[in-house]
Coordinates of C-alpha atoms in Angstrom, one line a residue:
M1 CA 18.6 -14.6 -0.6
C2 CA 21.6 -13.9 1.2
C3 CA 24.1 -16.0 3.1
Y4 CA 23.1 -15.4 6.8
Q5 CA 25.5 -15.5 9.6
C6 CA 25.1 -15.6 13.3
C7 CA 25.5 -12.0 14.7
S8 CA 24.4 -12.5 18.3
H9 CA 21.4 -10.7 18.2
E10 CA 18.9 -13.8 18.3
A11 CA 18.4 -13.6 22.3
S12 CA 16.7 -10.3 22.2
C13 CA 14.7 -10.8 18.8
L14 CA 12.0 -12.9 19.9
V15 CA 11.4 -11.7 23.4
S16 CA 10.9 -8.0 21.9
V17 CA 8.4 -9.0 19.1
P18 CA 4.7 -8.5 20.5
V19 CA 3.3 -12.0 18.7
F20 CA 5.8 -14.1 20.6
Q21 CA 5.3 -12.3 24.1
G22 CA 3.1 -14.8 26.3
L23 CA 4.8 -17.8 24.8
K24 CA 6.0 -20.7 27.1
E25 CA 9.3 -20.6 28.2
D26 CA 9.7 -23.8 26.9
D27 CA 8.7 -22.7 23.4
L28 CA 10.5 -19.5 23.5
Q29 CA 13.9 -21.5 24.2
I30 CA 13.1 -23.7 21.7
L31 CA 12.9 -20.8 18.9
Q32 CA 15.5 -19.1 20.0
K33 CA 17.6 -22.0 19.5
V34 CA 16.8 -22.1 15.9
T35 CA 16.6 -18.5 15.2
R36 CA 19.6 -16.7 13.6
S37 CA 20.1 -13.3 12.3
H38 CA 22.3 -11.5 9.8
K39 CA 23.0 -7.8 9.2
F40 CA 22.5 -5.9 6.2
Q41 CA 24.0 -3.1 4.9
K42 CA 22.4 0.2 3.6
G43 CA 21.2 -1.0 0.0
E44 CA 21.2 -4.6 0.4
F45 CA 18.4 -6.8 -0.2
I46 CA 17.0 -9.4 2.1
F47 CA 15.4 -10.7 -0.4
Q48 CA 13.9 -9.6 -4.5
E49 CA 10.6 -10.3 -5.9
G50 CA 10.3 -13.9 -7.6
E51 CA 12.4 -15.4 -4.9
R52 CA 11.2 -18.1 -3.0
S53 CA 12.1 -18.5 0.9
E54 CA 10.7 -20.6 3.5
T55 CA 11.6 -18.7 6.2
L56 CA 10.0 -16.1 8.8
F57 CA 12.0 -12.9 9.2
V58 CA 11.8 -10.2 12.0
V59 CA 13.7 -6.8 12.0
N60 CA 15.6 -6.5 15.0
E61 CA 17.5 -3.4 14.2
G62 CA 17.2 -0.5 11.6
V63 CA 14.6 0.0 9.1
I64 CA 13.5 -2.1 5.8
K65 CA 11.5 -1.0 2.6
L66 CA 9.4 -3.5 0.6
T67 CA 8.8 -2.1 -2.7
K68 CA 7.4 -3.0 -6.2
M69 CA 8.5 -1.8 -9.5
S70 CA 6.8 -0.6 -12.7
A71 CA 7.0 -1.9 -15.9
E72 CA 8.7 1.6 -16.6
G73 CA 11.3 0.9 -13.5
K74 CA 9.6 2.9 -11.2
E75 CA 9.9 2.0 -7.4
Q76 CA 6.7 2.1 -5.3
I77 CA 7.2 1.5 -1.4
V78 CA 4.4 -0.5 -0.7
R79 CA 5.8 -0.5 3.6
L80 CA 8.1 0.1 5.9
L81 CA 9.2 -1.8 8.7
F82 CA 10.6 -1.2 11.9
P83 CA 12.0 -3.3 15.0
K84 CA 9.7 -5.7 16.2
D85 CA 8.0 -5.8 12.8
F86 CA 7.8 -9.2 11.3
F87 CA 7.6 -10.0 7.2
G88 CA 7.9 -12.7 4.8
L89 CA 4.8 -14.6 6.1
Y90 CA 2.9 -14.8 2.5
S91 CA 6.2 -17.0 1.1
L92 CA 6.6 -18.9 4.3
L93 CA 2.9 -19.9 4.4
R94 CA 1.6 -20.1 1.1
D95 CA 4.8 -21.4 -0.4
E96 CA 4.9 -18.8 -3.2
K97 CA 7.2 -16.2 -4.4
H98 CA 7.9 -13.3 -2.8
Y99 CA 5.8 -10.4 -4.6
V100 CA 7.7 -7.5 -3.2
H101 CA 11.8 -6.6 -2.6
A102 CA 13.0 -6.2 0.5
E103 CA 15.7 -3.7 1.4
A104 CA 17.6 -2.3 4.0
V105 CA 17.2 1.5 4.0
Q106 CA 20.2 1.6 6.9
E107 CA 22.3 -0.5 8.7
T108 CA 20.2 -3.3 9.9
V109 CA 19.8 -6.6 11.6
I110 CA 17.3 -9.2 10.8
C111 CA 16.7 -12.4 12.8
Y112 CA 15.2 -15.1 11.1
I113 CA 13.5 -18.7 11.7
D114 CA 12.9 -21.7 9.0
K115 CA 9.4 -22.5 8.2
K116 CA 9.6 -25.9 9.6
D117 CA 10.6 -24.6 13.1
F118 CA 7.7 -21.8 13.1
L119 CA 5.0 -23.8 12.4
K120 CA 6.3 -26.7 14.7
T121 CA 6.1 -24.1 17.6
M122 CA 2.4 -23.0 16.3
E123 CA 0.9 -25.9 15.9
G124 CA 1.6 -26.6 19.6
N125 CA 0.7 -23.1 20.8
A126 CA -2.8 -21.7 20.0
G127 CA -2.0 -18.5 21.7
L128 CA 0.8 -17.9 19.3
S129 CA -1.5 -19.0 16.3
Y130 CA -4.1 -16.6 17.6
R131 CA -1.8 -13.5 17.8
F132 CA -0.3 -14.0 14.6
L133 CA -4.0 -14.3 13.2
I134 CA -4.4 -11.0 14.9
A135 CA -1.2 -9.3 13.3
V136 CA -1.8 -10.3 9.9
N137 CA -5.4 -8.8 10.4
D138 CA -4.0 -5.5 11.8
R139 CA -1.7 -5.3 8.7
L140 CA -4.7 -5.8 6.1
Y141 CA -6.3 -2.7 8.1
E142 CA -3.0 -1.0 7.5
A143 CA -3.2 -1.7 4.0
D144 CA -6.6 -0.7 3.8
E145 CA -5.4 2.5 5.3
S146 CA -2.6 3.3 2.9
V147 CA -5.1 3.4 0.2
G148 CA -7.1 5.7 2.0
L149 CA -3.7 7.9 2.7
L150 CA -3.0 7.9 -1.3
G151 CA -6.5 8.1 -2.4
L152 CA -8.4 10.8 0.1
L153 CA -5.8 12.4 1.6
E154 CA -4.2 15.9 0.7
V155 CA -0.1 15.6 0.7
E156 CA -0.1 17.8 3.7
Q157 CA -2.1 15.2 5.9
R158 CA -0.1 12.1 4.3
L159 CA 3.1 13.7 5.3
A160 CA 1.6 14.8 8.7
R161 CA 0.5 10.9 9.4
V162 CA 3.8 9.6 8.2
L163 CA 5.7 11.9 10.5
V164 CA 3.6 10.7 13.0
L165 CA 4.3 7.3 12.2
F166 CA 8.1 7.7 12.6
Y167 CA 7.7 9.2 15.6
Q168 CA 5.7 6.4 17.1
K169 CA 7.9 3.8 15.9
M170 CA 11.5 5.3 16.5
N171 CA 10.3 6.5 19.8
P172 CA 12.8 9.7 20.1
K173 CA 13.9 11.6 23.2
D174 CA 13.1 15.3 23.2
G175 CA 10.9 14.5 19.9
M176 CA 13.9 14.4 17.7
F177 CA 14.6 11.4 15.2
T178 CA 16.4 11.3 11.8
L179 CA 13.9 10.3 8.7
P180 CA 14.9 6.9 8.1
I181 CA 14.2 7.2 4.6
S182 CA 15.0 10.0 1.7
K183 CA 13.2 12.8 1.1
K184 CA 13.1 10.8 -2.7
D185 CA 11.9 7.6 -0.8
L186 CA 9.6 9.6 1.8
A187 CA 7.9 11.2 -1.5
S188 CA 7.2 8.0 -3.0
Y189 CA 5.4 6.3 0.0
I190 CA 3.2 9.2 0.4
G191 CA 2.6 9.6 -3.3
T192 CA 4.1 13.0 -4.4
T193 CA 7.5 14.6 -5.5
P194 CA 10.4 15.2 -3.3
E195 CA 10.0 19.0 -3.9
S196 CA 6.3 18.9 -2.6
V197 CA 7.6 16.7 0.2
S198 CA 10.3 20.1 1.1
R199 CA 7.5 22.3 0.8
K200 CA 5.2 20.8 3.0
L201 CA 8.2 20.5 5.6
L202 CA 8.7 24.3 5.5
T203 CA 5.4 25.2 5.9
F204 CA 5.0 22.7 9.1
I205 CA 8.4 24.5 10.1
S206 CA 6.6 27.9 9.2
Q207 CA 3.6 27.0 11.8
S208 CA 6.2 25.8 14.6
L209 CA 5.1 22.2 14.6
I210 CA 8.6 20.6 13.5
K211 CA 12.3 22.0 13.5
M212 CA 14.5 20.6 11.2
D213 CA 18.4 20.3 11.8
G214 CA 20.3 20.0 8.6
R215 CA 18.3 17.7 5.5
R216 CA 16.9 14.5 7.8
K217 CA 16.8 15.4 11.7
I218 CA 13.6 16.4 12.7
Q219 CA 12.0 17.6 16.1
I220 CA 8.1 17.1 16.8
L221 CA 7.2 20.1 18.5
E222 CA 3.6 20.2 18.4
L223 CA 2.5 16.5 18.2
D224 CA -1.3 16.8 18.9
Q225 CA -1.4 19.4 16.2
L226 CA 0.5 17.2 13.5
K227 CA -2.1 14.4 14.6
E228 CA -5.0 16.7 14.1
I229 CA -3.4 17.8 10.8
A230 CA -3.3 14.0 9.7
G231 CA -6.5 13.0 10.8
L232 CA -5.5 11.0 13.9
D233 CA -7.2 13.1 16.4

């Protein structure tokens, strides 16, 4: 695991995360005092599969990809994490090794809380424990959705769904955002090839659903129609 350094993001980190909202002021101040942060450059690992940690991580800025590697060295993106998402809970609560790699796909700021401080706060706050239970349940639902995404939907539907996800997570002005991952990673995420991603993006452009400026900048023109294609209406 990296050597962490304080980066002055701690004060804003916890209050932005839904599961920490509603904490008593005293509990919030205690957690803020023991929260630290570190800036990671693109391509740096927060942790790697097989490592152990007793830490809860929260994305403050940037995007993280959680990945698994096959025996042949092929990377599969398991999940993308955006600001306000937390991770590392499996290793934290079960005292197990991390089962995925966590890598910054752009300059990213991560906040982190040690296990003893986190559990001490949870033990004294039933509301926080309940919100984490709900959050874990939501994550299981999203995992089930991902299985359906790869197994049941056509490539066009998968891509539309991911574009809607990026739009919702990044909250862009005028519908314009930069793809947070490369087309290669995007293809891995939805279980297809970069060539198929490019073709489907061109199809969406020809249908006036999106506009592209260069290779990575996308503007959503018809969000409702994109949701309909994705099966989200």
